[in-house]
Short mmCIF file of C-alpha atoms in Angstrom, two decimals:
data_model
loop_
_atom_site.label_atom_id
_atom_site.label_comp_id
_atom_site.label_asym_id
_atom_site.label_seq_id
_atom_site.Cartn_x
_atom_site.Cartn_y
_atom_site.Cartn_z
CA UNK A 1 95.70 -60.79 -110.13
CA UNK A 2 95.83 -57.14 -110.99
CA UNK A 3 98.39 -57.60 -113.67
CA UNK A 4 96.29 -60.25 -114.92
CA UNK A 5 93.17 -57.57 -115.00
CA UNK A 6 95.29 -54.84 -116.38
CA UNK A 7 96.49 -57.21 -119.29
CA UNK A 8 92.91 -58.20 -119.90
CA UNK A 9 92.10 -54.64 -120.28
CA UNK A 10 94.65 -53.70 -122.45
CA UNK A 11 93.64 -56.56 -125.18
CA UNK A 12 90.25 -56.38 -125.00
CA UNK A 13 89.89 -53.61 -127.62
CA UNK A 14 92.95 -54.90 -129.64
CA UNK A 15 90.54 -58.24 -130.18
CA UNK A 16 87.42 -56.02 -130.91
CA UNK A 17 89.33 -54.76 -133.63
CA UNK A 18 90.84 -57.49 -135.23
CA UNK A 19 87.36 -59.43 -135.08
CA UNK A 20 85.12 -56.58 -136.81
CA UNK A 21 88.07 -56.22 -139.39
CA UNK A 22 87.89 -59.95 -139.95
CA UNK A 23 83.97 -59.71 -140.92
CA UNK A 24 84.40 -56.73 -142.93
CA UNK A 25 86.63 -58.81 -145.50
CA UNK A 26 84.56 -61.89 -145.28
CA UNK A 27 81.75 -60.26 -146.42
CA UNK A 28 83.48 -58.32 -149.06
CA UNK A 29 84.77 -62.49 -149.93
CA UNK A 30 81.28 -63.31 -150.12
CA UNK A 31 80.25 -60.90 -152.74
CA UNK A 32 83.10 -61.65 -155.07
CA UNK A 33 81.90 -65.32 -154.81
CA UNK A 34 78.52 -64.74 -155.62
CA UNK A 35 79.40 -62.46 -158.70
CA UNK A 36 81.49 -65.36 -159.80
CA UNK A 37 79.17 -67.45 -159.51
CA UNK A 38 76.38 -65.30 -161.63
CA UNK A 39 79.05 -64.84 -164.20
CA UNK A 40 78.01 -68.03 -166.32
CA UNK A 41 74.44 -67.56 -165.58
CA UNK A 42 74.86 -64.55 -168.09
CA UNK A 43 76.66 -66.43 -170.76
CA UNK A 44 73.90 -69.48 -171.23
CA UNK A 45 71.07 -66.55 -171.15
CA UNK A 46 72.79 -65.89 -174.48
CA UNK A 47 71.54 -69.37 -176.13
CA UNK A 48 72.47 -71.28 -178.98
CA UNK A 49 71.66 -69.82 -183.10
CA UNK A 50 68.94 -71.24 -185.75
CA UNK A 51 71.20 -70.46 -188.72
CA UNK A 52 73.10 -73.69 -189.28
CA UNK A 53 74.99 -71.58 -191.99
CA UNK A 54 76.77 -69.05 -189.89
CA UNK A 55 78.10 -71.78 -186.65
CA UNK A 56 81.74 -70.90 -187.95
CA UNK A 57 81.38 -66.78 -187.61
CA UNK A 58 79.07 -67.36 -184.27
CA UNK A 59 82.06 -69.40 -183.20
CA UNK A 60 84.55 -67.04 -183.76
CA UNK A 61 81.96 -63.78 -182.39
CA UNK A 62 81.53 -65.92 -179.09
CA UNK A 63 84.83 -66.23 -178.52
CA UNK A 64 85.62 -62.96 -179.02
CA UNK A 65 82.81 -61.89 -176.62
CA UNK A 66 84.00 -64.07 -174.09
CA UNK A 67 87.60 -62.82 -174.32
CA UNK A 68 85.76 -59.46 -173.62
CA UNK A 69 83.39 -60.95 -171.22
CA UNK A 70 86.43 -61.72 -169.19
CA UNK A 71 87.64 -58.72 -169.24
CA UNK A 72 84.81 -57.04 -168.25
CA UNK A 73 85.02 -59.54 -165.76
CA UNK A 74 88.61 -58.57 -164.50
CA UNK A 75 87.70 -54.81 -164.29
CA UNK A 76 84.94 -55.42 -162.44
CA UNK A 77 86.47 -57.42 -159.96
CA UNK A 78 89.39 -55.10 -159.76
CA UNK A 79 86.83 -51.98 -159.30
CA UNK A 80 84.48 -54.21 -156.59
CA UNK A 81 88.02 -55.02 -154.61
CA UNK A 82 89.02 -51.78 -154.67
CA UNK A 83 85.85 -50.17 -153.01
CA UNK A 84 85.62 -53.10 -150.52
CA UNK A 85 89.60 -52.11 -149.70
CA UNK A 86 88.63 -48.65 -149.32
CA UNK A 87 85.87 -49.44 -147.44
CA UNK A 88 87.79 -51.56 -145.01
CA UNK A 89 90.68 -48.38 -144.68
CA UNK A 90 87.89 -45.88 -143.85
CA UNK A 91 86.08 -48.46 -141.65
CA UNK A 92 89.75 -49.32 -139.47
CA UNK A 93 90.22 -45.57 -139.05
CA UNK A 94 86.79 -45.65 -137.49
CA UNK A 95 86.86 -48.97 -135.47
CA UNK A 96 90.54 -47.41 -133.94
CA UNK A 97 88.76 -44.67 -132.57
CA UNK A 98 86.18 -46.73 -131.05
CA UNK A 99 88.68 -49.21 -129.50
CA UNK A 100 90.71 -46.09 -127.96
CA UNK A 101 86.93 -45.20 -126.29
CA UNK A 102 86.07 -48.69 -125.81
CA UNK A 103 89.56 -49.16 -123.84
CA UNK A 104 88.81 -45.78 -121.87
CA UNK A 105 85.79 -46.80 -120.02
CA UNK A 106 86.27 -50.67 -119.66
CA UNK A 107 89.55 -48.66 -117.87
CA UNK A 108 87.50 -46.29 -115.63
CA UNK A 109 84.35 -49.14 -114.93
CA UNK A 110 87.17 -51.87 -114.12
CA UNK A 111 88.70 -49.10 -111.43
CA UNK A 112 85.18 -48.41 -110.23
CA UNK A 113 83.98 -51.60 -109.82
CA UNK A 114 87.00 -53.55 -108.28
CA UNK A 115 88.68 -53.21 -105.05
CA UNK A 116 91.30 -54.27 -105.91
CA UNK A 117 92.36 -52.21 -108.99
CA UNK A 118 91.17 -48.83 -107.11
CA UNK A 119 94.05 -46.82 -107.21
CA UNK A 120 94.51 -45.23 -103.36
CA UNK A 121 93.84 -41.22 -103.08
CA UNK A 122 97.09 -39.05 -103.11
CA UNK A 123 97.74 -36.92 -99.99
CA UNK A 124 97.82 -33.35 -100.57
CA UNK A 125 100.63 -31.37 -100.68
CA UNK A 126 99.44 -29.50 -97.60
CA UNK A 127 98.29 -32.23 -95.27
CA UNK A 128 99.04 -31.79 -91.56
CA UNK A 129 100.38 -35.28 -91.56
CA UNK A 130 103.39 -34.36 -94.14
CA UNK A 131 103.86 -30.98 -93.12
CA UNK A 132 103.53 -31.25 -89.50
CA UNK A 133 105.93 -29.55 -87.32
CA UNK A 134 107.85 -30.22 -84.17
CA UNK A 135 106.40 -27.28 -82.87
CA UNK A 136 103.05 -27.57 -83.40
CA UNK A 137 103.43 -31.56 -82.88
CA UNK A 138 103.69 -30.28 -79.10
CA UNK A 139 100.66 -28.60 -78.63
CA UNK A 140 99.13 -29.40 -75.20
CA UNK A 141 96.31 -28.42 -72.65
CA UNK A 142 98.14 -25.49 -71.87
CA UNK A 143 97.55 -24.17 -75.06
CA UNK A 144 94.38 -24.75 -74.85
CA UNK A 145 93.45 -23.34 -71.54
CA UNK A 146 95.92 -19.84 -72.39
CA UNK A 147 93.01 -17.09 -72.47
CA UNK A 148 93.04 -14.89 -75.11
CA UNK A 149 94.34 -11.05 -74.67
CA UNK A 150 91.90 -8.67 -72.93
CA UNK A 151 91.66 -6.99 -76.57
CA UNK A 152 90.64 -9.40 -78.57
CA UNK A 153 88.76 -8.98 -81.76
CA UNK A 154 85.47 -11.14 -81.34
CA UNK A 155 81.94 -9.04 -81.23
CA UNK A 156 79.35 -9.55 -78.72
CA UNK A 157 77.57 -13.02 -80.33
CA UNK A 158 81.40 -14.88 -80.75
CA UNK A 159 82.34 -13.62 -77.21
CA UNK A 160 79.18 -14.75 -76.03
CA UNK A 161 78.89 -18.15 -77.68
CA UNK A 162 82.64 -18.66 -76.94
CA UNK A 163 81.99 -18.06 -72.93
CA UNK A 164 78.90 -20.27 -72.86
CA UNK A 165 81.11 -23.40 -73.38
CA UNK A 166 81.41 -25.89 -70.55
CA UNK A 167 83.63 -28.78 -70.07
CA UNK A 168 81.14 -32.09 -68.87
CA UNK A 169 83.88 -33.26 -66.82
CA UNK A 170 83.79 -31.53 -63.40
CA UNK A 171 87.44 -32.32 -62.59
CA UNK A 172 90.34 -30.41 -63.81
CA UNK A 173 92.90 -32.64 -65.53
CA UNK A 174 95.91 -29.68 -64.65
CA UNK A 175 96.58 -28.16 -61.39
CA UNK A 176 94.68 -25.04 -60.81
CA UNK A 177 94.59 -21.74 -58.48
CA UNK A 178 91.14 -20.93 -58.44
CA UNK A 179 90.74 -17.04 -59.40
CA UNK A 180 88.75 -13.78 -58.04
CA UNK A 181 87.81 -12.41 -61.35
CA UNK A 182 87.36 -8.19 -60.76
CA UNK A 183 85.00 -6.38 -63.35
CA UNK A 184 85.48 -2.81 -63.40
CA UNK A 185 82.44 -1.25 -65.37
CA UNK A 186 84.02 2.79 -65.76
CA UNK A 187 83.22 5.90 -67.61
CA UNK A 188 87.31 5.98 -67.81
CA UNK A 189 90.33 4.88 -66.32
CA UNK A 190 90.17 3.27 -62.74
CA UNK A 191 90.37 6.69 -60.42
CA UNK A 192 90.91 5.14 -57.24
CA UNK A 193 93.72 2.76 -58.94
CA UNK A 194 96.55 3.25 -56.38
CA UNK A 195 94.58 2.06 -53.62
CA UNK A 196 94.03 -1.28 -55.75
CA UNK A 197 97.78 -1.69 -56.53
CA UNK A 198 98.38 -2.08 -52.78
CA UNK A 199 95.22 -4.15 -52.51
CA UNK A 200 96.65 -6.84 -55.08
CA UNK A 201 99.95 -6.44 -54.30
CA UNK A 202 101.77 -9.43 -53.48
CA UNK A 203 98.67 -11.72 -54.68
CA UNK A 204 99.70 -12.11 -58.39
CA UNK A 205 97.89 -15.82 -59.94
CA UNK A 206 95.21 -15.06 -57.71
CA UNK A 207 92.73 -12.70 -59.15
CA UNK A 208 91.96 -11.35 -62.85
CA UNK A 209 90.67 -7.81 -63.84
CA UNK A 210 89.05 -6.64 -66.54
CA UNK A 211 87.97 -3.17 -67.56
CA UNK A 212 85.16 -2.12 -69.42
CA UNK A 213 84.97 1.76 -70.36
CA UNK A 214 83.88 4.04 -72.72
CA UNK A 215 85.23 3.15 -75.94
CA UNK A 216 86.47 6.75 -76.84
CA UNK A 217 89.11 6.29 -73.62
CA UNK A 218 90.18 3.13 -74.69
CA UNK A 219 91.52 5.15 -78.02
CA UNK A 220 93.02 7.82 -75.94
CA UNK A 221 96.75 8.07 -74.64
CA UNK A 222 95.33 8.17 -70.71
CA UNK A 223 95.77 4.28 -70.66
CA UNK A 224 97.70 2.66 -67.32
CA UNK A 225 101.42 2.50 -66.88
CA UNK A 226 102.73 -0.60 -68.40
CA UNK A 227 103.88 -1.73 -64.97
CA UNK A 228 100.19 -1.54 -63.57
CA UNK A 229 97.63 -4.56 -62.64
CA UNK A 230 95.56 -2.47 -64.67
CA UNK A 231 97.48 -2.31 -67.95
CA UNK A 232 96.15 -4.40 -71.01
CA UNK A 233 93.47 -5.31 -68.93
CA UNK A 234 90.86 -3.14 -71.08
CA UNK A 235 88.37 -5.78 -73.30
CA UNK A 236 86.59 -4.55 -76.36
CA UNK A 237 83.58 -2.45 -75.15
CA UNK A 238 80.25 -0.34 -76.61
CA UNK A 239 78.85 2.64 -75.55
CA UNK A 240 76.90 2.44 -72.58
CA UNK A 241 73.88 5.11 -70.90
CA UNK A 242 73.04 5.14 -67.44
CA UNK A 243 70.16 3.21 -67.05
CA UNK A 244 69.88 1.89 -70.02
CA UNK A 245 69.48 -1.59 -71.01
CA UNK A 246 72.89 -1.70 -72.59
CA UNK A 247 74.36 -1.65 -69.05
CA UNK A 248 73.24 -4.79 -68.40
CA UNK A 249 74.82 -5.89 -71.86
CA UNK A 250 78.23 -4.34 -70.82
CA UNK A 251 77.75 -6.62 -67.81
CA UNK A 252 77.75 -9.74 -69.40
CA UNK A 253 80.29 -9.14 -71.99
CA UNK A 254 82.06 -8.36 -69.16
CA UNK A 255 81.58 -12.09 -67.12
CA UNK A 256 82.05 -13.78 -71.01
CA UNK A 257 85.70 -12.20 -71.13
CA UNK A 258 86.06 -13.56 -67.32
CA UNK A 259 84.72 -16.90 -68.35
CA UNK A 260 87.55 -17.74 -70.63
CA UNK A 261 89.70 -17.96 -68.03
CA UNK A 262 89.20 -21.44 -66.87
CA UNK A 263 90.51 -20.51 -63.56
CA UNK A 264 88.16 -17.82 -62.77
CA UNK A 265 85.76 -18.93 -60.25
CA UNK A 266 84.16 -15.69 -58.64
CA UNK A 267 83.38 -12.99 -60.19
CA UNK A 268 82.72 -9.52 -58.89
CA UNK A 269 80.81 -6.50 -60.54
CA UNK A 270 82.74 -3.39 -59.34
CA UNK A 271 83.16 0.90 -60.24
CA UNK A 272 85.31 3.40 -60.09
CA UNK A 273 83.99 4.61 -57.24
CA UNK A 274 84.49 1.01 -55.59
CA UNK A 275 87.18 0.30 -52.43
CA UNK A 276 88.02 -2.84 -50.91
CA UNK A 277 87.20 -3.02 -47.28
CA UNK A 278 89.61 -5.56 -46.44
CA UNK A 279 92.89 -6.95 -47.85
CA UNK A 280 93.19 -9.39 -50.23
CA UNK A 281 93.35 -12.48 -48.53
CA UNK A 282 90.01 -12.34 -46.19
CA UNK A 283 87.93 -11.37 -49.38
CA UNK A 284 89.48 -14.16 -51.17
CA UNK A 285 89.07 -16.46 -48.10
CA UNK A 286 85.16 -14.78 -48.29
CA UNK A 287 84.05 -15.11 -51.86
CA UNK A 288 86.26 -18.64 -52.11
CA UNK A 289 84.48 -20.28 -49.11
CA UNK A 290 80.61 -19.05 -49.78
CA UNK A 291 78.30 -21.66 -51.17
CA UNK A 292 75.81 -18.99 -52.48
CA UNK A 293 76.06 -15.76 -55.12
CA UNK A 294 75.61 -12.29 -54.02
CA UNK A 295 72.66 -10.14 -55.91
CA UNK A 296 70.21 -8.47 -54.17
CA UNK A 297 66.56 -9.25 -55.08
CA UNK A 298 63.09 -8.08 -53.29
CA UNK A 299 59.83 -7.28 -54.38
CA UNK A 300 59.11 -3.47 -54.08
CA UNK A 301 55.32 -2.13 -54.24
CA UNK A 302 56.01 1.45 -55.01
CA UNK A 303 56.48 3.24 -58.50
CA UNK A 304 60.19 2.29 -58.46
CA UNK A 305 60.03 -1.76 -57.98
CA UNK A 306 56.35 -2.93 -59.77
CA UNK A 307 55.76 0.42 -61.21
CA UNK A 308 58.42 -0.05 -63.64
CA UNK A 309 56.80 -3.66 -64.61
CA UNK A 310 55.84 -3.79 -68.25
CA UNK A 311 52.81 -6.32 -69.17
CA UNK A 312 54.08 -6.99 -72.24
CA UNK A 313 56.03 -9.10 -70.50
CA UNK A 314 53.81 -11.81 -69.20
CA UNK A 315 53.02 -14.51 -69.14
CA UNK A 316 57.03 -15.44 -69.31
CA UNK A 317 57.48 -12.66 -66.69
CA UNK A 318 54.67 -11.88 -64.48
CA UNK A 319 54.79 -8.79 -62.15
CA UNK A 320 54.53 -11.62 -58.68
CA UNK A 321 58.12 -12.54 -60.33
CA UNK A 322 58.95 -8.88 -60.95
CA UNK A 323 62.20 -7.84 -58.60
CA UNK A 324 64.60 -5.19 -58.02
CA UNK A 325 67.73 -4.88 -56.50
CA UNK A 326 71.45 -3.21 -56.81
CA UNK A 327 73.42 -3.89 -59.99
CA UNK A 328 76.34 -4.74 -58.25
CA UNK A 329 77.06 -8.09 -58.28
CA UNK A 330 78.91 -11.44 -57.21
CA UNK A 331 78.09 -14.93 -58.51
CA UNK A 332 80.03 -18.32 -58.46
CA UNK A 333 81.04 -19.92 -62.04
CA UNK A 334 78.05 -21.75 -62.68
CA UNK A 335 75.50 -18.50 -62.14
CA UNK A 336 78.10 -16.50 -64.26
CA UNK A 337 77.99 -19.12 -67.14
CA UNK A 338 73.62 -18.74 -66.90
CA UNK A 339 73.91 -15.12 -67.19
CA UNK A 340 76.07 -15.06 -70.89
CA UNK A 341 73.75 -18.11 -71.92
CA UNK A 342 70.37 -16.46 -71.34
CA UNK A 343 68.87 -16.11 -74.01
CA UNK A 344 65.20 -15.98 -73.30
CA UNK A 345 64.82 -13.47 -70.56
CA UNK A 346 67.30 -11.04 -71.81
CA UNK A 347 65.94 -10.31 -74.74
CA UNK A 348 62.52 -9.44 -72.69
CA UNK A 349 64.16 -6.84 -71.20
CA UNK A 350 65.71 -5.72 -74.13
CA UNK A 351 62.38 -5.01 -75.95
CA UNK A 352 60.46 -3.89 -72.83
CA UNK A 353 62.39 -2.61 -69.97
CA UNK A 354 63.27 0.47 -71.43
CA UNK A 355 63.61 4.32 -70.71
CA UNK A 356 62.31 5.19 -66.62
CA UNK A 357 62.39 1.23 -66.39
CA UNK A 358 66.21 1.39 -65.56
CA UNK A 359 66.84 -2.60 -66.50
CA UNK A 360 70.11 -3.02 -64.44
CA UNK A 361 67.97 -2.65 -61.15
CA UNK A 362 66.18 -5.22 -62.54
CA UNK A 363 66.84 -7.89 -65.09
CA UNK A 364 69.15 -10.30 -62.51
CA UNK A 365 67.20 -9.89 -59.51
CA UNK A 366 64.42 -11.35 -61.45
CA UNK A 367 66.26 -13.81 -63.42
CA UNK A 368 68.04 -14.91 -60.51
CA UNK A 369 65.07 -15.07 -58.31
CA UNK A 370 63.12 -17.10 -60.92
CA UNK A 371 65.38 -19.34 -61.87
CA UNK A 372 68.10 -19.78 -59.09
CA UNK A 373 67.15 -18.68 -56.00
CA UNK A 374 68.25 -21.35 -53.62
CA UNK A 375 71.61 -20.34 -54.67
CA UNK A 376 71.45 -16.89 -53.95
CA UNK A 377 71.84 -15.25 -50.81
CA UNK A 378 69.36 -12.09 -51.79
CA UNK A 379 71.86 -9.54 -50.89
CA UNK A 380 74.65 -7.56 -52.15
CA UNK A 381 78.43 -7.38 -51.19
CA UNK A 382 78.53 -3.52 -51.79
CA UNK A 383 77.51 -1.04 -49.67
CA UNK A 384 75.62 2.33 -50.86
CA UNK A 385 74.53 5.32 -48.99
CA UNK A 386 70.88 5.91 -50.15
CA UNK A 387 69.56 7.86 -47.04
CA UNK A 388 69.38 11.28 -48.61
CA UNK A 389 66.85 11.41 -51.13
CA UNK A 390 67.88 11.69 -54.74
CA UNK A 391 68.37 8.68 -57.71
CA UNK A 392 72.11 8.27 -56.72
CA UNK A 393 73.89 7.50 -53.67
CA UNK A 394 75.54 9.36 -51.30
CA UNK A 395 79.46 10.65 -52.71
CA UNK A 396 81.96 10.18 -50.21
CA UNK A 397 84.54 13.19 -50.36
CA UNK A 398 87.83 13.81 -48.48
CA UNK A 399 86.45 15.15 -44.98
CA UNK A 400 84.15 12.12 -44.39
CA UNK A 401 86.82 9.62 -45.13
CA UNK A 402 87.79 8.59 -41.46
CA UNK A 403 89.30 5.66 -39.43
CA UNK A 404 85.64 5.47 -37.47
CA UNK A 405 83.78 5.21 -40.83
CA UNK A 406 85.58 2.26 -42.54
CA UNK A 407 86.12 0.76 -39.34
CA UNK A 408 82.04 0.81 -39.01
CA UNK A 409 81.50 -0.25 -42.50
CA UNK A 410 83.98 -3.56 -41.99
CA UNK A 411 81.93 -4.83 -39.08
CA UNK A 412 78.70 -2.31 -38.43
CA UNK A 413 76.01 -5.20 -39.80
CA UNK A 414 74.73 -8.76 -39.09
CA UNK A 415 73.79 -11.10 -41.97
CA UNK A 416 74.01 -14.49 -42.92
CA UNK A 417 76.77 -16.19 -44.53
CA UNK A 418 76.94 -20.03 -45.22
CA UNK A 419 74.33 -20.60 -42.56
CA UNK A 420 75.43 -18.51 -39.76
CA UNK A 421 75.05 -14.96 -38.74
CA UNK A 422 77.98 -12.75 -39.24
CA UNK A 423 79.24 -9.30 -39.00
CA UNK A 424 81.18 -9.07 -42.07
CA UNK A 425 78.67 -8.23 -44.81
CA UNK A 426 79.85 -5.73 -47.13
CA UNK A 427 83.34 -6.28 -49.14
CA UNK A 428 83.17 -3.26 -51.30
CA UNK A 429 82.23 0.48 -50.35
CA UNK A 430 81.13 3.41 -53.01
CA UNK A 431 81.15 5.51 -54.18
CA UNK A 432 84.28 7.12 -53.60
CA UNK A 433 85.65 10.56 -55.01
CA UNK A 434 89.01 10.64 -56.38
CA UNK A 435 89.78 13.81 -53.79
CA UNK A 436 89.46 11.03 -50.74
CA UNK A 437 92.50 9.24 -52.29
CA UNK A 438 94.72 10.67 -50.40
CA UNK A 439 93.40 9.78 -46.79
CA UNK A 440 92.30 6.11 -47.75
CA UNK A 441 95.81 5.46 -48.52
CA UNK A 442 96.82 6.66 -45.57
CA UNK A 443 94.23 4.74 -43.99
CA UNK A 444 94.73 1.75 -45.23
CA UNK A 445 97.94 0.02 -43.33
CA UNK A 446 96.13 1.07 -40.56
CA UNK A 447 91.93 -0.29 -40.81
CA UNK A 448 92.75 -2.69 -43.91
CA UNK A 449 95.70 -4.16 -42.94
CA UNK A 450 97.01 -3.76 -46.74
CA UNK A 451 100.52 -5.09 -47.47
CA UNK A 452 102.93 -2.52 -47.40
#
């Protein structure tokens, strides 16, 4: 059938051709027949003489004109024929070039318009399915799952958008070894590192860190050893000011790094100036087992809880909604996944919780409390000094750095945890001075039962 069409196409303008070249020389015909046939018309208009005297010489003269007359006759013909044949080139030259155009789009509309004579597209030179490789043919889940590096090169609204994703099926289709994810939020390098070596040692594939410092450090040579937990563990971070609202921003771009790590599932806000209270396993065992998140939220009537509440705020914020509480965090997954997503609230406290409003006492507590609270236990995992007056926390230096002191702070307090009351309510002490190193090392084997 589509040789058929194709053959069809290709004589179609052949037979326009012929057939306007076959009128062109009938009418030229025509003419010469109807000259011919006015050619004796214009001998009788001549008409016959009076003088009876002179029929011999009028004999002779018409004769002689009619030898001339066919002449005349012959030229003429011979002139007409030769127009008409020049006529007929000039018009073929023309009628060629409307074939070739004629032939052209009966081609394209017969391509267009049939199925069946549509020619099929070409793949490209560079098409995955020709140039596919053996390698990349075996790309799998674990591929997809492989976090990026801590340095990466996204900004704040990629990282961001890139954390918020969540798969809709809640079970995991690969065997995994759910994850203590440690956020270290530093002015520098972790100062109190050694004491963390020993704390993770022994417990690799069970936690994460990630470190979020000043920018200029990241730049200097006073990085970790490579054979630290802490080396490479640094993520792209911004400048941040105490008490300032871009605290609370280093805090979530520090949970969005966390998040890609699908096997993160807790995630702990932590300093410098932070210690672990107990070893690894019982605060894994602690955070792994709790059915609630960890930030501290109550309503304060004083000049530093409502007194810092900014109108401007309502009526998406009132000041009955209005809480305060430590910065220092722990959430579950889900609450973690909120926090990089928000972005109504944040943005409130990004335009008015500024200057004296110090928006890292305040932005979760009150996000948390008005939008989560029956998942939230209202308290905090890490314990703070605040019984001198000042706007920081008691410093623990070298002498005060007992046995009796972290033995009190492991088990001096009742709270609730998954419904019952318990005496182990605080994971992580600060703040810490480097100076007390020494003795908290030497403590440790002993109150924390670190792994030697």
């Amino acid at each position: 059938m589509a040789d058929r069409a194709a053959k069809l196409q290709k004589k179609a303008p052949d037979s326009v051709f012929m057939g306007t070249r076959v009128r062109v020389f009938s009418n030229v015909r025509r003419y010469l027949d109807l000259f011919l046939k006015l050619t004796p018309s214009l001998n009788k208009m001549r008409g016959p003489g009076d003088d009876t005297n002179n029929n011999n010489q009028s004999t002779t003269l018409s004769k002689l004109f009619n030898a001339k007359w066919h002449v005349f006759n012959f030229i003429s013909y011979f002139l007409l024929f030769g127009c008409g044949l020049t006529v007929g080139v000039i018009l073929s030259f023309h009628l060629k070039n409307i074939s070739l155009d004629l032939h052209t789009q009966l081609s394209l509309t017969s391509r267009s318009s049939s199925p069946s004579l549509a020619m099929a597209p070409q793949q490209p030179s560079d098409s995955p399915v020709e140039t596919i490789s053996d390698d990349r043919a075996q790309y799998g889940l674990n591929d997809f799952l492989e976090p990026p590096e801590a340095m990466h090169g996204m900004d704040d609204p990629q990282l961001l958008w890139r954390a918020s994703m969540i798969p809709r099926i809640a079970q995991y289709p690969f065997n995994r070894v759910p994850k203590v994810a440690f956020l270290f939020l530093t002015k520098g390098h972790v100062s109190l590192a050694p004491l963390w070596e020993k704390f993770f040692k022994g417990y690799k594939g069970m936690y994460s860190i990630y470190i979020h410092s000043n920018p200029s450090f990241n730049l200097s040579k006073a990085a970790e050893p490579q054979g630290s937990v802490f080396y490479g563990r640094r993520i792209p971070s911004k400048q941040v000011r105490w008490g300032h609202v871009n605290m609370i921003e280093a805090e979530r771009r520090l949970l969005a790094n966390a998040l890609m790590d699908f096997s993160n599932q807790r995630f702990v806000l932590l300093s410098e100036a932070c210690i672990p209270l107990f070893n690894f396993s019982t605060i894994y065992a602690y955070l792994m087992n709790s059915t609630q998140s960890y930030i501290e939220a109550y309503d304060k009537h004083s000049p530093v809880g409502r007194g810092r509440y900014n109108e401007k705020m309502s009526p998406h914020i009132t000041i009955d909604e209005w809480r305060k509480g430590s910065q220092w965090f722990e959430m579950d997954r889900e609450l973690a996944l909120e926090v990089v997503s928000d972005q109504f609230y944040f943005p409130l406290f990004q335009s008015y919780c500024t200057n004296a409003c110090y928006s890292d006492e305040h932005y979760l507590p009150t996000f948390v409390t008005m939008k989560f609270t029956p998942k939230n236990s209202n308290r905090t995992l890490t314990w703070v000094d605040w019984s001198r007056a000042g706007i920081h926390p008691v410093t623990y230096l070298r002498p005060l750095v007992t046995v009796e002191f972290l033995k009190a702070l492991r088990h001096g307090s009742q709270c609730e945890y998954n419904g019952q009351s318990r005496n182990i309510c605080y994971l992580f002490p600060r703040k810490f001075s480097t100076d007390s190193l020494i003795r908290l090392l030497t403590f440790a084997p002993k109150v924390m039962y670190f792994n030697k």
